[in-house]
Amino acid sequence: MEKQKKIIFGNTLYTIGGALVLNGVLQLFVYPKLNARMGAEAVGTMIYIMGLINILGPSAGQALNNSRLVVRRRYEVENGDYNCLLLFFSVIGIAVLILLAGNAIPDVFSGFLLFAVSLFTVFRFYGDVEYRMSLNYRQYFLYYSIAGAGYLLGYLIYLETNNWYFIFLTGEALSLLFVGSTGTIFRNFFRRSRNFKIVCARGSMLVLSYL
């Protein structure tokens, strides 16, 4: 019993620690630095766009993450069941996001970066299901720590390019590379199970409830 309590306590620390690292990097370093360099108006535009992305990310990524944890207990599922749904909701959500962003997207390249950051963010919110299913919370902590380190690396790229999208693109990409190399949820990416319709129904209901 005592050993079990220590494991639960340790897992809780890893979970909280991962969130603290990620948000600490953003709130204590990235956003203050950007505010000082970009000015209030440009930062306001960035925060508006990232606000939209951070609505889409949990609505699709986290919802399907939680759905998989529940559905897999009763039904046999494949990675493609969820990866296909992620792509479906991502494309729809990003299309709406681009319409809402409007003039905040100054050119085609910025639109492409917005699409990439949005897509990677959705998959990053989903990606930690790998470690929640295996109860490997040390890897969970590393997953978010690598994302935070990626934001710091992305900031260096921003200094060279003067394009803030690279901060978030780098962080999300590195975290996905980590889960791709240490886990299995993105293998056989499009392989679906016979329970795909059930996954779609359960997952879609949860996504809509997150909006």
PDB file of C-alpha atoms in Angstrom:
ATOM      1  CA  MET A   1       0.000   0.000   0.000  1.00  0.00           C
ATOM      2  CA  GLU A   2       2.803   2.406   0.918  1.00  0.00           C
ATOM      3  CA  LYS A   3       4.633   1.606  -2.317  1.00  0.00           C
ATOM      4  CA  GLN A   4       1.444   2.236  -4.305  1.00  0.00           C
ATOM      5  CA  LYS A   5       1.010   5.622  -2.643  1.00  0.00           C
ATOM      6  CA  LYS A   6       4.576   6.565  -3.565  1.00  0.00           C
ATOM      7  CA  ILE A   7       3.956   5.581  -7.194  1.00  0.00           C
ATOM      8  CA  ILE A   8       0.751   7.639  -7.332  1.00  0.00           C
ATOM      9  CA  PHE A   9       2.509  10.591  -5.703  1.00  0.00           C
ATOM     10  CA  GLY A  10       5.405  10.339  -8.142  1.00  0.00           C
ATOM     11  CA  ASN A  11       3.066  10.140 -11.135  1.00  0.00           C
ATOM     12  CA  THR A  12       1.193  13.189  -9.897  1.00  0.00           C
ATOM     13  CA  LEU A  13       4.442  15.123  -9.588  1.00  0.00           C
ATOM     14  CA  TYR A  14       5.463  14.157 -13.115  1.00  0.00           C
ATOM     15  CA  THR A  15       2.075  15.229 -14.474  1.00  0.00           C
ATOM     16  CA  ILE A  16       2.077  18.577 -12.695  1.00  0.00           C
ATOM     17  CA  GLY A  17       5.764  19.073 -13.415  1.00  0.00           C
ATOM     18  CA  GLY A  18       5.284  18.657 -17.155  1.00  0.00           C
ATOM     19  CA  ALA A  19       2.563  21.303 -17.224  1.00  0.00           C
ATOM     20  CA  LEU A  20       4.672  23.644 -15.072  1.00  0.00           C
ATOM     21  CA  VAL A  21       7.681  23.347 -17.364  1.00  0.00           C
ATOM     22  CA  LEU A  22       5.674  24.000 -20.516  1.00  0.00           C
ATOM     23  CA  ASN A  23       3.647  26.904 -19.151  1.00  0.00           C
ATOM     24  CA  GLY A  24       6.604  28.290 -17.223  1.00  0.00           C
ATOM     25  CA  VAL A  25       8.661  28.603 -20.397  1.00  0.00           C
ATOM     26  CA  LEU A  26       5.785  30.368 -22.143  1.00  0.00           C
ATOM     27  CA  GLN A  27       4.643  32.674 -19.356  1.00  0.00           C
ATOM     28  CA  LEU A  28       7.985  33.512 -17.761  1.00  0.00           C
ATOM     29  CA  PHE A  29      10.217  33.669 -20.828  1.00  0.00           C
ATOM     30  CA  VAL A  30       8.630  33.521 -24.277  1.00  0.00           C
ATOM     31  CA  TYR A  31       5.698  35.910 -23.880  1.00  0.00           C
ATOM     32  CA  PRO A  32       7.611  38.576 -21.889  1.00  0.00           C
ATOM     33  CA  LYS A  33      10.473  38.499 -24.412  1.00  0.00           C
ATOM     34  CA  LEU A  34       8.089  38.771 -27.338  1.00  0.00           C
ATOM     35  CA  ASN A  35       6.217  41.616 -25.694  1.00  0.00           C
ATOM     36  CA  ALA A  36       9.466  43.544 -25.269  1.00  0.00           C
ATOM     37  CA  ARG A  37      10.577  42.979 -28.868  1.00  0.00           C
ATOM     38  CA  MET A  38       7.317  43.081 -30.820  1.00  0.00           C
ATOM     39  CA  GLY A  39       5.291  45.733 -29.077  1.00  0.00           C
ATOM     40  CA  ALA A  40       1.771  45.596 -27.691  1.00  0.00           C
ATOM     41  CA  GLU A  41      -0.130  45.607 -31.005  1.00  0.00           C
ATOM     42  CA  ALA A  42       1.829  42.784 -32.631  1.00  0.00           C
ATOM     43  CA  VAL A  43       1.776  40.742 -29.430  1.00  0.00           C
ATOM     44  CA  GLY A  44      -1.974  41.260 -29.208  1.00  0.00           C
ATOM     45  CA  THR A  45      -2.372  39.797 -32.698  1.00  0.00           C
ATOM     46  CA  MET A  46      -0.156  36.840 -31.770  1.00  0.00           C
ATOM     47  CA  ILE A  47      -2.095  36.179 -28.562  1.00  0.00           C
ATOM     48  CA  TYR A  48      -5.365  36.323 -30.493  1.00  0.00           C
ATOM     49  CA  ILE A  49      -4.143  33.742 -33.011  1.00  0.00           C
ATOM     50  CA  MET A  50      -2.645  31.494 -30.325  1.00  0.00           C
ATOM     51  CA  GLY A  51      -5.890  31.799 -28.385  1.00  0.00           C
ATOM     52  CA  LEU A  52      -7.759  30.390 -31.374  1.00  0.00           C
ATOM     53  CA  ILE A  53      -5.197  27.596 -31.741  1.00  0.00           C
ATOM     54  CA  ASN A  54      -5.475  26.784 -28.055  1.00  0.00           C
ATOM     55  CA  ILE A  55      -9.224  26.397 -28.416  1.00  0.00           C
ATOM     56  CA  LEU A  56      -8.787  23.993 -31.298  1.00  0.00           C
ATOM     57  CA  GLY A  57      -5.993  21.969 -29.653  1.00  0.00           C
ATOM     58  CA  PRO A  58      -7.867  20.763 -26.558  1.00  0.00           C
ATOM     59  CA  SER A  59     -11.213  20.586 -28.373  1.00  0.00           C
ATOM     60  CA  ALA A  60      -9.912  18.017 -30.854  1.00  0.00           C
ATOM     61  CA  GLY A  61      -6.633  16.682 -29.471  1.00  0.00           C
ATOM     62  CA  GLN A  62      -7.447  16.407 -25.768  1.00  0.00           C
ATOM     63  CA  ALA A  63     -10.991  15.227 -26.425  1.00  0.00           C
ATOM     64  CA  LEU A  64      -9.830  12.318 -28.602  1.00  0.00           C
ATOM     65  CA  ASN A  65      -7.048  11.625 -26.113  1.00  0.00           C
ATOM     66  CA  ASN A  66      -9.620  11.127 -23.352  1.00  0.00           C
ATOM     67  CA  SER A  67     -11.952   9.253 -25.683  1.00  0.00           C
ATOM     68  CA  ARG A  68      -9.275   6.701 -26.503  1.00  0.00           C
ATOM     69  CA  LEU A  69      -8.577   6.065 -22.824  1.00  0.00           C
ATOM     70  CA  VAL A  70     -12.226   5.151 -22.302  1.00  0.00           C
ATOM     71  CA  VAL A  71     -13.153   3.411 -25.566  1.00  0.00           C
ATOM     72  CA  ARG A  72     -10.147   1.058 -25.582  1.00  0.00           C
ATOM     73  CA  ARG A  73     -11.420  -0.584 -22.404  1.00  0.00           C
ATOM     74  CA  ARG A  74     -14.476  -1.950 -24.215  1.00  0.00           C
ATOM     75  CA  TYR A  75     -13.509  -2.089 -27.875  1.00  0.00           C
ATOM     76  CA  GLU A  76     -10.496  -3.078 -29.909  1.00  0.00           C
ATOM     77  CA  VAL A  77      -9.151   0.044 -31.607  1.00  0.00           C
ATOM     78  CA  GLU A  78      -6.328   0.901 -33.992  1.00  0.00           C
ATOM     79  CA  ASN A  79      -4.181   4.011 -34.221  1.00  0.00           C
ATOM     80  CA  GLY A  80      -5.812   4.998 -37.496  1.00  0.00           C
ATOM     81  CA  ASP A  81      -9.214   5.256 -35.836  1.00  0.00           C
ATOM     82  CA  TYR A  82      -8.000   8.284 -33.924  1.00  0.00           C
ATOM     83  CA  ASN A  83      -5.424   9.629 -36.362  1.00  0.00           C
ATOM     84  CA  CYS A  84      -8.075   9.894 -39.090  1.00  0.00           C
ATOM     85  CA  LEU A  85     -10.437  11.676 -36.717  1.00  0.00           C
ATOM     86  CA  LEU A  86      -7.659  14.018 -35.641  1.00  0.00           C
ATOM     87  CA  LEU A  87      -6.993  14.963 -39.251  1.00  0.00           C
ATOM     88  CA  PHE A  88     -10.695  15.412 -39.980  1.00  0.00           C
ATOM     89  CA  PHE A  89     -11.375  17.739 -37.054  1.00  0.00           C
ATOM     90  CA  SER A  90      -8.044  19.518 -37.533  1.00  0.00           C
ATOM     91  CA  VAL A  91      -8.761  20.445 -41.150  1.00  0.00           C
ATOM     92  CA  ILE A  92     -12.248  21.706 -40.323  1.00  0.00           C
ATOM     93  CA  GLY A  93     -11.041  23.578 -37.258  1.00  0.00           C
ATOM     94  CA  ILE A  94      -8.088  25.157 -39.053  1.00  0.00           C
ATOM     95  CA  ALA A  95     -10.328  26.328 -41.883  1.00  0.00           C
ATOM     96  CA  VAL A  96     -12.570  28.087 -39.353  1.00  0.00           C
ATOM     97  CA  LEU A  97      -9.522  29.432 -37.529  1.00  0.00           C
ATOM     98  CA  ILE A  98      -8.115  30.965 -40.711  1.00  0.00           C
ATOM     99  CA  LEU A  99     -11.451  32.661 -41.412  1.00  0.00           C
ATOM    100  CA  LEU A 100     -11.540  34.067 -37.881  1.00  0.00           C
ATOM    101  CA  ALA A 101      -7.917  35.201 -38.056  1.00  0.00           C
ATOM    102  CA  GLY A 102      -8.662  37.144 -41.253  1.00  0.00           C
ATOM    103  CA  ASN A 103      -6.304  40.082 -41.749  1.00  0.00           C
ATOM    104  CA  ALA A 104      -4.084  38.840 -38.924  1.00  0.00           C
ATOM    105  CA  ILE A 105      -2.570  36.513 -41.543  1.00  0.00           C
ATOM    106  CA  PRO A 106      -0.549  38.889 -43.753  1.00  0.00           C
ATOM    107  CA  ASP A 107       0.632  36.468 -46.461  1.00  0.00           C
ATOM    108  CA  VAL A 108       0.512  32.912 -47.787  1.00  0.00           C
ATOM    109  CA  PHE A 109       3.640  31.818 -45.910  1.00  0.00           C
ATOM    110  CA  SER A 110       2.146  32.979 -42.607  1.00  0.00           C
ATOM    111  CA  GLY A 111      -1.003  31.065 -43.486  1.00  0.00           C
ATOM    112  CA  PHE A 112       1.060  27.936 -44.092  1.00  0.00           C
ATOM    113  CA  LEU A 113       2.852  28.341 -40.747  1.00  0.00           C
ATOM    114  CA  LEU A 114      -0.480  28.899 -39.017  1.00  0.00           C
ATOM    115  CA  PHE A 115      -1.795  25.679 -40.554  1.00  0.00           C
ATOM    116  CA  ALA A 116       1.313  23.762 -39.440  1.00  0.00           C
ATOM    117  CA  VAL A 117       1.321  25.128 -35.885  1.00  0.00           C
ATOM    118  CA  SER A 118      -2.410  24.434 -35.504  1.00  0.00           C
ATOM    119  CA  LEU A 119      -2.115  20.879 -36.819  1.00  0.00           C
ATOM    120  CA  PHE A 120       0.921  20.071 -34.673  1.00  0.00           C
ATOM    121  CA  THR A 121      -0.760  21.559 -31.595  1.00  0.00           C
ATOM    122  CA  VAL A 122      -3.815  19.322 -32.032  1.00  0.00           C
ATOM    123  CA  PHE A 123      -1.584  16.268 -32.345  1.00  0.00           C
ATOM    124  CA  ARG A 124       0.531  17.354 -29.364  1.00  0.00           C
ATOM    125  CA  PHE A 125      -2.565  17.574 -27.166  1.00  0.00           C
ATOM    126  CA  TYR A 126      -3.477  14.081 -28.316  1.00  0.00           C
ATOM    127  CA  GLY A 127       0.057  12.688 -28.124  1.00  0.00           C
ATOM    128  CA  ASP A 128       0.372  12.354 -24.357  1.00  0.00           C
ATOM    129  CA  VAL A 129      -2.242   9.572 -24.482  1.00  0.00           C
ATOM    130  CA  GLU A 130       0.743   7.332 -25.310  1.00  0.00           C
ATOM    131  CA  TYR A 131       2.077   7.739 -21.786  1.00  0.00           C
ATOM    132  CA  ARG A 132      -1.301   7.873 -20.072  1.00  0.00           C
ATOM    133  CA  MET A 133      -2.194   4.466 -21.548  1.00  0.00           C
ATOM    134  CA  SER A 134       1.120   2.931 -20.495  1.00  0.00           C
ATOM    135  CA  LEU A 135       1.150   4.819 -17.164  1.00  0.00           C
ATOM    136  CA  ASN A 136       4.657   6.006 -17.988  1.00  0.00           C
ATOM    137  CA  TYR A 137       4.495   9.416 -16.377  1.00  0.00           C
ATOM    138  CA  ARG A 138       8.226   9.942 -16.467  1.00  0.00           C
ATOM    139  CA  GLN A 139       7.985   9.926 -20.249  1.00  0.00           C
ATOM    140  CA  TYR A 140       4.927  12.174 -19.941  1.00  0.00           C
ATOM    141  CA  PHE A 141       7.070  14.687 -18.071  1.00  0.00           C
ATOM    142  CA  LEU A 142       9.827  14.431 -20.685  1.00  0.00           C
ATOM    143  CA  TYR A 143       7.258  14.914 -23.448  1.00  0.00           C
ATOM    144  CA  TYR A 144       6.216  18.306 -22.101  1.00  0.00           C
ATOM    145  CA  SER A 145       9.728  19.255 -21.075  1.00  0.00           C
ATOM    146  CA  ILE A 146      10.907  18.670 -24.638  1.00  0.00           C
ATOM    147  CA  ALA A 147       8.057  20.843 -25.900  1.00  0.00           C
ATOM    148  CA  GLY A 148       9.203  23.577 -23.509  1.00  0.00           C
ATOM    149  CA  ALA A 149      12.812  23.195 -24.644  1.00  0.00           C
ATOM    150  CA  GLY A 150      11.552  23.366 -28.215  1.00  0.00           C
ATOM    151  CA  TYR A 151       9.921  26.711 -27.505  1.00  0.00           C
ATOM    152  CA  LEU A 152      13.278  28.009 -26.247  1.00  0.00           C
ATOM    153  CA  LEU A 153      15.013  26.721 -29.365  1.00  0.00           C
ATOM    154  CA  GLY A 154      12.224  28.205 -31.462  1.00  0.00           C
ATOM    155  CA  TYR A 155      12.825  31.566 -29.806  1.00  0.00           C
ATOM    156  CA  LEU A 156      16.391  31.494 -31.102  1.00  0.00           C
ATOM    157  CA  ILE A 157      15.012  30.799 -34.581  1.00  0.00           C
ATOM    158  CA  TYR A 158      12.615  33.720 -34.109  1.00  0.00           C
ATOM    159  CA  LEU A 159      15.564  36.008 -33.380  1.00  0.00           C
ATOM    160  CA  GLU A 160      17.011  35.093 -36.773  1.00  0.00           C
ATOM    161  CA  THR A 161      13.783  35.088 -38.783  1.00  0.00           C
ATOM    162  CA  ASN A 162      11.626  37.604 -36.902  1.00  0.00           C
ATOM    163  CA  ASN A 163       8.719  35.174 -37.314  1.00  0.00           C
ATOM    164  CA  TRP A 164       7.102  34.124 -34.033  1.00  0.00           C
ATOM    165  CA  TYR A 165       5.374  31.086 -35.548  1.00  0.00           C
ATOM    166  CA  PHE A 166       8.706  29.248 -35.459  1.00  0.00           C
ATOM    167  CA  ILE A 167       8.703  29.336 -31.655  1.00  0.00           C
ATOM    168  CA  PHE A 168       5.568  27.245 -31.420  1.00  0.00           C
ATOM    169  CA  LEU A 169       6.238  25.168 -34.512  1.00  0.00           C
ATOM    170  CA  THR A 170       9.584  24.030 -33.106  1.00  0.00           C
ATOM    171  CA  GLY A 171       8.172  23.138 -29.687  1.00  0.00           C
ATOM    172  CA  GLU A 172       5.245  21.170 -31.053  1.00  0.00           C
ATOM    173  CA  ALA A 173       7.387  19.405 -33.670  1.00  0.00           C
ATOM    174  CA  LEU A 174      10.022  18.268 -31.167  1.00  0.00           C
ATOM    175  CA  SER A 175       7.413  16.884 -28.767  1.00  0.00           C
ATOM    176  CA  LEU A 176       5.805  14.933 -31.619  1.00  0.00           C
ATOM    177  CA  LEU A 177       9.188  13.608 -32.726  1.00  0.00           C
ATOM    178  CA  PHE A 178       9.718  12.418 -29.154  1.00  0.00           C
ATOM    179  CA  VAL A 179       6.424  10.563 -28.912  1.00  0.00           C
ATOM    180  CA  GLY A 180       6.941   9.206 -32.405  1.00  0.00           C
ATOM    181  CA  SER A 181      10.317   7.752 -31.440  1.00  0.00           C
ATOM    182  CA  THR A 182       9.356   6.431 -27.994  1.00  0.00           C
ATOM    183  CA  GLY A 183       5.746   5.356 -28.571  1.00  0.00           C
ATOM    184  CA  THR A 184       3.472   3.576 -31.003  1.00  0.00           C
ATOM    185  CA  ILE A 185       0.353   5.735 -31.384  1.00  0.00           C
ATOM    186  CA  PHE A 186       1.447   7.136 -34.741  1.00  0.00           C
ATOM    187  CA  ARG A 187       2.539   3.818 -36.227  1.00  0.00           C
ATOM    188  CA  ASN A 188       0.304   2.271 -38.893  1.00  0.00           C
ATOM    189  CA  PHE A 189      -1.044   5.783 -39.097  1.00  0.00           C
ATOM    190  CA  PHE A 190      -4.134   5.115 -41.213  1.00  0.00           C
ATOM    191  CA  ARG A 191      -4.962   1.551 -40.139  1.00  0.00           C
ATOM    192  CA  ARG A 192      -8.519   1.466 -38.826  1.00  0.00           C
ATOM    193  CA  SER A 193     -10.351  -1.173 -36.825  1.00  0.00           C
ATOM    194  CA  ARG A 194     -13.778  -2.704 -37.354  1.00  0.00           C
ATOM    195  CA  ASN A 195     -14.954  -0.450 -34.527  1.00  0.00           C
ATOM    196  CA  PHE A 196     -14.125   2.750 -36.396  1.00  0.00           C
ATOM    197  CA  LYS A 197     -17.774   3.867 -36.518  1.00  0.00           C
ATOM    198  CA  ILE A 198     -18.042   3.501 -32.744  1.00  0.00           C
ATOM    199  CA  VAL A 199     -14.810   5.451 -32.283  1.00  0.00           C
ATOM    200  CA  CYS A 200     -16.160   8.184 -34.585  1.00  0.00           C
ATOM    201  CA  ALA A 201     -19.436   8.436 -32.692  1.00  0.00           C
ATOM    202  CA  ARG A 202     -17.851   8.503 -29.228  1.00  0.00           C
ATOM    203  CA  GLY A 203     -14.993  10.745 -30.264  1.00  0.00           C
ATOM    204  CA  SER A 204     -17.161  13.228 -32.139  1.00  0.00           C
ATOM    205  CA  MET A 205     -19.528  13.619 -29.204  1.00  0.00           C
ATOM    206  CA  LEU A 206     -16.627  14.379 -26.897  1.00  0.00           C
ATOM    207  CA  VAL A 207     -15.036  16.835 -29.339  1.00  0.00           C
ATOM    208  CA  LEU A 208     -18.325  18.728 -29.635  1.00  0.00           C
ATOM    209  CA  SER A 209     -18.689  18.796 -25.850  1.00  0.00           C
ATOM    210  CA  TYR A 210     -15.262  20.468 -25.569  1.00  0.00           C
ATOM    211  CA  LEU A 211     -16.216  23.362 -27.860  1.00  0.00           C
TER     212      LEU A 211
END
